[in-house]
mmCIF file of C-alpha atoms in Angstrom:
data_model
loop_
_atom_site.group_PDB
_atom_site.id
_atom_site.type_symbol
_atom_site.label_atom_id
_atom_site.label_comp_id
_atom_site.label_asym_id
_atom_site.label_seq_id
_atom_site.Cartn_x
_atom_site.Cartn_y
_atom_site.Cartn_z
ATOM 1 C CA GLY E 30 -0.310 -2.715 -0.529
ATOM 2 C CA LEU E 31 -1.113 -1.598 -4.084
ATOM 3 C CA ARG E 32 1.494 -0.680 -6.655
ATOM 4 C CA ALA E 33 1.374 2.944 -7.839
ATOM 5 C CA SER E 34 0.270 1.749 -11.279
ATOM 6 C CA GLU E 35 -2.597 -0.184 -9.658
ATOM 7 C CA VAL E 36 -3.714 2.911 -7.736
ATOM 8 C CA ARG E 37 -3.573 4.989 -10.913
ATOM 9 C CA GLY E 38 -5.700 2.429 -12.782
ATOM 10 C CA LEU E 39 -8.168 1.783 -9.951
ATOM 11 C CA ALA E 40 -11.814 2.182 -10.984
ATOM 12 C CA TRP E 41 -14.724 2.758 -8.621
ATOM 13 C CA ARG E 42 -16.317 -0.528 -9.751
ATOM 14 C CA SER E 43 -13.367 -2.275 -8.061
ATOM 15 C CA VAL E 44 -13.880 -0.547 -4.709
ATOM 16 C CA ASP E 45 -16.322 -2.263 -2.344
ATOM 17 C CA LEU E 46 -16.991 0.362 0.300
ATOM 18 C CA ARG E 47 -19.685 -1.725 1.992
ATOM 19 C CA ASN E 48 -17.290 -4.592 2.758
ATOM 20 C CA GLY E 49 -14.061 -2.580 2.920
ATOM 21 C CA LYS E 50 -12.255 -4.239 0.012
ATOM 22 C CA VAL E 51 -10.493 -3.293 -3.191
ATOM 23 C CA ARG E 52 -10.342 -5.706 -6.116
ATOM 24 C CA VAL E 53 -7.087 -5.191 -7.966
ATOM 25 C CA GLU E 54 -7.841 -6.124 -11.555
ATOM 26 C CA SER E 55 -6.128 -3.464 -13.645
ATOM 27 C CA ARG E 56 -3.312 -0.960 -13.748
ATOM 28 C CA ALA E 57 -2.314 2.087 -15.740
ATOM 29 C CA ASP E 58 1.165 2.109 -17.271
ATOM 30 C CA ALA E 59 3.491 5.108 -17.638
ATOM 31 C CA ARG E 60 1.679 6.192 -20.811
ATOM 32 C CA GLY E 61 -1.731 5.998 -19.116
ATOM 33 C CA ALA E 62 -2.780 2.850 -20.957
ATOM 34 C CA HIS E 63 -4.938 0.426 -18.994
ATOM 35 C CA GLY E 64 -3.989 -3.205 -18.723
ATOM 36 C CA ALA E 65 -3.841 -6.223 -16.484
ATOM 37 C CA PRO E 66 -1.809 -6.155 -13.266
ATOM 38 C CA LYS E 67 1.901 -6.945 -13.375
ATOM 39 C CA SER E 68 1.331 -10.695 -12.977
ATOM 40 C CA VAL E 69 -1.511 -13.187 -12.567
ATOM 41 C CA ALA E 70 -0.928 -12.947 -8.806
ATOM 42 C CA GLY E 71 -1.492 -9.194 -9.097
ATOM 43 C CA VAL E 72 -5.222 -9.843 -9.485
ATOM 44 C CA ARG E 73 -6.346 -9.919 -5.875
ATOM 45 C CA VAL E 74 -8.645 -8.537 -3.182
ATOM 46 C CA VAL E 75 -7.096 -6.252 -0.579
ATOM 47 C CA PRO E 76 -8.937 -5.298 2.615
ATOM 48 C CA ILE E 77 -9.009 -1.607 3.480
ATOM 49 C CA PRO E 78 -9.396 -0.141 6.966
ATOM 50 C CA SER E 79 -12.570 1.620 8.069
ATOM 51 C CA GLY E 80 -10.872 5.029 8.141
ATOM 52 C CA LEU E 81 -9.970 4.672 4.485
ATOM 53 C CA VAL E 82 -13.509 3.538 3.668
ATOM 54 C CA ILE E 83 -14.824 6.774 5.204
ATOM 55 C CA THR E 84 -12.294 8.874 3.292
ATOM 56 C CA LEU E 85 -13.096 7.110 0.020
ATOM 57 C CA ARG E 86 -16.831 7.633 0.546
ATOM 58 C CA GLU E 87 -16.199 11.350 0.952
ATOM 59 C CA TRP E 88 -13.851 11.407 -2.047
ATOM 60 C CA LYS E 89 -16.346 9.577 -4.243
ATOM 61 C CA LEU E 90 -18.779 12.466 -3.777
ATOM 62 C CA ALA E 91 -16.119 15.046 -4.734
ATOM 63 C CA CYS E 92 -14.219 13.013 -7.338
ATOM 64 C CA PRO E 93 -14.202 14.505 -10.844
ATOM 65 C CA HIS E 94 -15.929 12.345 -13.422
ATOM 66 C CA HIS E 95 -13.671 10.243 -15.622
ATOM 67 C CA ALA E 96 -14.657 8.172 -18.654
ATOM 68 C CA ASP E 97 -13.063 5.088 -17.057
ATOM 69 C CA ASP E 98 -14.646 5.926 -13.677
ATOM 70 C CA LEU E 99 -11.210 6.176 -12.064
ATOM 71 C CA VAL E 100 -10.907 6.671 -8.329
ATOM 72 C CA PHE E 101 -7.964 9.049 -8.826
ATOM 73 C CA PRO E 102 -8.259 10.765 -12.219
ATOM 74 C CA SER E 103 -6.016 13.650 -13.223
ATOM 75 C CA PRO E 104 -7.432 17.178 -13.064
ATOM 76 C CA LYS E 105 -7.675 17.012 -16.871
ATOM 77 C CA GLY E 106 -9.786 13.853 -16.747
ATOM 78 C CA ARG E 107 -7.086 11.396 -17.750
ATOM 79 C CA VAL E 108 -5.106 8.713 -15.967
ATOM 80 C CA LEU E 109 -3.058 10.410 -13.272
ATOM 81 C CA SER E 110 0.630 10.371 -14.178
ATOM 82 C CA HIS E 111 3.067 8.950 -11.677
ATOM 83 C CA ASP E 112 4.886 12.287 -11.523
ATOM 84 C CA VAL E 113 1.720 14.315 -10.869
ATOM 85 C CA MET E 114 0.578 11.785 -8.264
ATOM 86 C CA GLY E 115 3.830 12.307 -6.372
ATOM 87 C CA LYS E 116 4.165 16.067 -6.712
ATOM 88 C CA LYS E 117 0.569 17.232 -6.500
ATOM 89 C CA TYR E 118 -0.932 14.730 -4.085
ATOM 90 C CA LEU E 119 1.641 12.783 -2.065
ATOM 91 C CA LYS E 120 4.087 15.647 -1.506
ATOM 92 C CA PRO E 121 1.583 17.922 0.287
ATOM 93 C CA ILE E 122 0.523 15.018 2.505
ATOM 94 C CA MET E 123 4.123 14.251 3.438
ATOM 95 C CA ILE E 124 4.910 17.932 4.045
ATOM 96 C CA ALA E 125 1.873 18.184 6.335
ATOM 97 C CA ALA E 126 3.049 15.043 8.161
ATOM 98 C CA GLY E 127 6.585 16.420 8.491
ATOM 99 C CA VAL E 128 8.288 13.643 6.518
ATOM 100 C CA THR E 129 10.532 15.788 4.385
ATOM 101 C CA LYS E 130 14.183 16.484 3.791
ATOM 102 C CA PRO E 131 15.861 19.657 2.558
ATOM 103 C CA GLY E 132 15.135 20.309 -1.096
ATOM 104 C CA LYS E 133 17.284 21.836 -3.813
ATOM 105 C CA ASP E 134 16.348 25.348 -2.761
ATOM 106 C CA GLU E 135 16.867 26.377 0.856
ATOM 107 C CA ASP E 136 13.212 27.139 1.454
ATOM 108 C CA LYS E 137 11.773 24.106 -0.320
ATOM 109 C CA ALA E 138 11.113 20.739 1.236
ATOM 110 C CA ALA E 139 11.512 17.505 -0.649
ATOM 111 C CA THR E 140 9.638 14.344 0.238
ATOM 112 C CA LYS E 141 11.598 11.558 1.858
ATOM 113 C CA TYR E 142 9.503 8.807 0.331
ATOM 114 C CA THR E 143 8.008 7.709 -2.955
ATOM 115 C CA ALA E 144 4.598 6.120 -3.501
ATOM 116 C CA HIS E 145 6.269 2.701 -3.533
ATOM 117 C CA VAL E 146 7.275 3.073 0.120
ATOM 118 C CA PHE E 147 3.609 2.996 1.129
ATOM 119 C CA ARG E 148 3.361 -0.476 -0.414
ATOM 120 C CA HIS E 149 6.307 -1.633 1.684
ATOM 121 C CA ALA E 150 4.809 -0.009 4.770
ATOM 122 C CA ALA E 151 1.555 -1.908 4.271
ATOM 123 C CA ALA E 152 3.388 -5.228 3.893
ATOM 124 C CA SER E 153 5.558 -4.489 6.931
ATOM 125 C CA LEU E 154 2.531 -3.648 9.059
ATOM 126 C CA TRP E 155 0.716 -6.813 7.958
ATOM 127 C CA ILE E 156 3.772 -8.826 9.012
ATOM 128 C CA GLU E 157 3.964 -6.991 12.334
ATOM 129 C CA GLN E 158 0.291 -7.815 12.917
ATOM 130 C CA GLY E 159 1.054 -11.509 12.509
ATOM 131 C CA LEU E 160 -0.184 -12.290 8.997
ATOM 132 C CA ASN E 161 1.480 -15.403 7.635
ATOM 133 C CA PRO E 162 3.835 -15.188 4.633
ATOM 134 C CA LYS E 163 1.344 -16.663 2.135
ATOM 135 C CA ARG E 164 -1.289 -14.106 3.120
ATOM 136 C CA VAL E 165 1.210 -11.260 2.742
ATOM 137 C CA GLN E 166 2.211 -12.672 -0.664
ATOM 138 C CA THR E 167 -1.435 -12.635 -1.733
ATOM 139 C CA LEU E 168 -2.142 -9.138 -0.449
ATOM 140 C CA VAL E 169 0.854 -7.552 -2.156
ATOM 141 C CA GLY E 170 0.384 -9.591 -5.329
ATOM 142 C CA HIS E 171 3.792 -11.243 -5.494
ATOM 143 C CA SER E 172 4.099 -13.947 -8.140
ATOM 144 C CA SER E 173 5.895 -16.293 -5.741
ATOM 145 C CA ILE E 174 6.497 -16.754 -2.032
ATOM 146 C CA GLN E 175 10.218 -16.465 -2.797
ATOM 147 C CA VAL E 176 9.742 -12.835 -3.853
ATOM 148 C CA THR E 177 7.909 -12.164 -0.588
ATOM 149 C CA PHE E 178 10.661 -13.803 1.466
ATOM 150 C CA ASP E 179 13.434 -12.087 -0.501
ATOM 151 C CA THR E 180 11.788 -8.724 0.169
ATOM 152 C CA TYR E 181 10.359 -9.181 3.667
ATOM 153 C CA GLY E 182 11.998 -12.307 5.098
ATOM 154 C CA HIS E 183 13.978 -10.330 7.666
ATOM 155 C CA LEU E 184 10.741 -8.912 9.064
ATOM 156 C CA PHE E 185 9.232 -12.379 9.534
ATOM 157 C CA GLU E 186 12.449 -13.430 11.298
ATOM 158 C CA GLU E 187 12.335 -10.369 13.589
ATOM 159 C CA ARG E 188 8.694 -10.991 14.457
ATOM 160 C CA ASP E 189 9.389 -14.643 15.289
ATOM 161 C CA ARG E 190 12.517 -13.755 17.256
ATOM 162 C CA ASP E 191 10.661 -11.079 19.252
ATOM 163 C CA ALA E 192 8.001 -13.598 20.258
ATOM 164 C CA SER E 193 10.655 -16.169 21.146
ATOM 165 C CA ASP E 194 12.633 -13.623 23.197
ATOM 166 C CA ALA E 195 9.500 -12.537 25.072
ATOM 167 C CA ASN E 196 8.651 -16.163 25.875
ATOM 168 C CA ALA E 197 12.211 -16.810 27.073
ATOM 169 C CA ILE E 198 11.950 -13.884 29.486
ATOM 170 C CA GLN E 199 8.604 -15.150 30.744
ATOM 171 C CA ARG E 200 10.029 -18.652 31.312
ATOM 172 C CA ALA E 201 13.037 -17.217 33.152
ATOM 173 C CA LEU E 202 10.914 -15.017 35.399
ATOM 174 C CA PHE E 203 8.086 -17.392 36.166
ATOM 175 C CA ALA E 204 9.599 -20.859 35.960
ATOM 176 C CA SER E 205 9.063 -22.859 39.112
ATOM 177 C CA ASP E 206 11.899 -24.627 40.930
ATOM 178 C CA ASP E 207 9.761 -27.647 41.835
#
């Protein structure tokens, strides 16, 4: 649920591997300058799953040192650029997962998704798991519930409709004629 700029500015001091949480308290802009998140609501705590905790523990041991103690520094020891993050790190993952489309050259694959799509996927999965709109707003760091509803309202409606439809089927099948 983090923005790409928040991932790029994430420091190890903000990662709580013991409790499986990330404190979002900074970001790195396009020029690599550190600053506060996009809005006041952007400062938040986001839970991370146990599988990611394990991966981050392993990465912390292998992670190159960075003056700002970044979780994902560039190979040159600076803030990772958005472009390098996509091409060097996300693209190989998506190619390995088979989520590509034909590239400009016949033998090259292009990624179907950008880093921002992972943020939407996280929010969509939280909604599917039944988190209420205010919790989703908090986790993604939206400044208002209206932004959350404008972006994800249709997913809340689908979730509610699915539950309602399932209950209607149950009532129709198991209603008594007494």
